[in-house]
Amino acid sequence: MSTHCQLTGAEPGFGNKISHSHRRTSRRFDPNIQRKRYWLPSEGRHIRLTLSARAIKTVDTIGIEAAVARIRTRGGKV
């Protein structure tokens, strides 16, 4: 599964893990990506989106139609 949110564009961040002795090693901060299925009434079909947990809350607030419109304006395929 790709670690990329279709709505917000959240991607992994990179940084350092710092041990007790203060040695630094590379690490990756992954967003909380989930696959969620929504009913899209305007098209009469279900769609499956790859969203971060924050984006799922955004869809609950603005609605699926507005969220799909945002994804399409970003150039995403639904």
Coordinates of C-alpha atoms in Angstrom, one line a residue:
M1 CA 0.0 0.0 0.0
S2 CA 1.3 3.4 -0.9
T3 CA 2.0 5.7 2.0
H4 CA 0.4 8.7 0.3
C5 CA -2.9 10.4 1.1
Q6 CA -5.1 11.1 -1.8
L7 CA -6.9 14.1 -0.1
T8 CA -4.2 15.9 1.9
G9 CA -1.1 14.6 0.0
A10 CA 0.5 13.5 3.3
E11 CA 3.7 11.6 2.6
P12 CA 6.3 10.0 4.8
G13 CA 8.7 12.4 6.6
F14 CA 12.3 11.6 7.3
G15 CA 14.5 12.3 10.2
N16 CA 16.8 10.8 12.8
K17 CA 16.4 8.3 15.5
I18 CA 18.5 9.4 18.5
S19 CA 19.6 6.7 20.9
H20 CA 20.4 7.2 24.6
S21 CA 24.1 7.6 23.7
H22 CA 23.0 10.3 21.2
R23 CA 23.9 8.3 18.1
R24 CA 21.8 9.2 15.1
T25 CA 20.3 6.8 12.6
S26 CA 17.9 7.4 9.8
R27 CA 14.2 6.8 10.3
R28 CA 10.9 7.4 8.6
F29 CA 7.7 8.9 10.0
D30 CA 4.8 7.3 8.1
P31 CA 1.3 8.9 8.1
N32 CA -1.6 6.8 9.4
I33 CA -2.9 5.6 6.0
Q34 CA -6.1 3.7 5.7
R35 CA -8.1 2.4 2.8
K36 CA -11.8 3.5 3.1
R37 CA -14.8 2.8 0.9
Y38 CA -17.4 5.5 0.4
W39 CA -20.7 5.6 -1.5
L40 CA -20.6 8.4 -4.1
P41 CA -24.3 9.2 -4.8
S42 CA -23.7 11.5 -7.8
E43 CA -22.1 8.6 -9.7
G44 CA -24.1 5.8 -8.2
R45 CA -21.1 3.7 -7.2
H46 CA -18.7 3.0 -4.4
I47 CA -15.2 4.4 -4.4
R48 CA -12.2 3.2 -2.4
L49 CA -9.8 6.0 -1.3
T50 CA -6.4 5.8 0.4
L51 CA -6.6 8.4 3.1
S52 CA -4.8 9.5 6.3
A53 CA -6.7 9.4 9.6
R54 CA -6.9 13.2 9.5
A55 CA -8.3 13.1 6.0
I56 CA -11.1 10.7 7.0
K57 CA -12.2 13.2 9.6
T58 CA -12.1 15.9 6.9
V59 CA -14.3 13.8 4.7
D60 CA -16.8 13.4 7.6
T61 CA -16.8 17.2 8.0
I62 CA -17.0 18.4 4.4
G63 CA -18.8 15.4 2.8
I64 CA -17.6 12.9 0.2
E65 CA -18.7 15.0 -2.8
A66 CA -16.5 18.0 -1.8
A67 CA -13.7 15.6 -0.9
V68 CA -13.8 14.0 -4.3
A69 CA -13.9 17.4 -6.0
R70 CA -10.7 18.4 -4.0
I71 CA -9.0 15.1 -5.0
R72 CA -9.8 15.7 -8.7
T73 CA -8.6 19.4 -8.6
R74 CA -5.3 18.1 -7.2
G75 CA -5.1 15.8 -10.3
G76 CA -6.0 12.6 -8.5
K77 CA -7.9 9.8 -10.1
V78 CA -11.1 8.5 -8.3

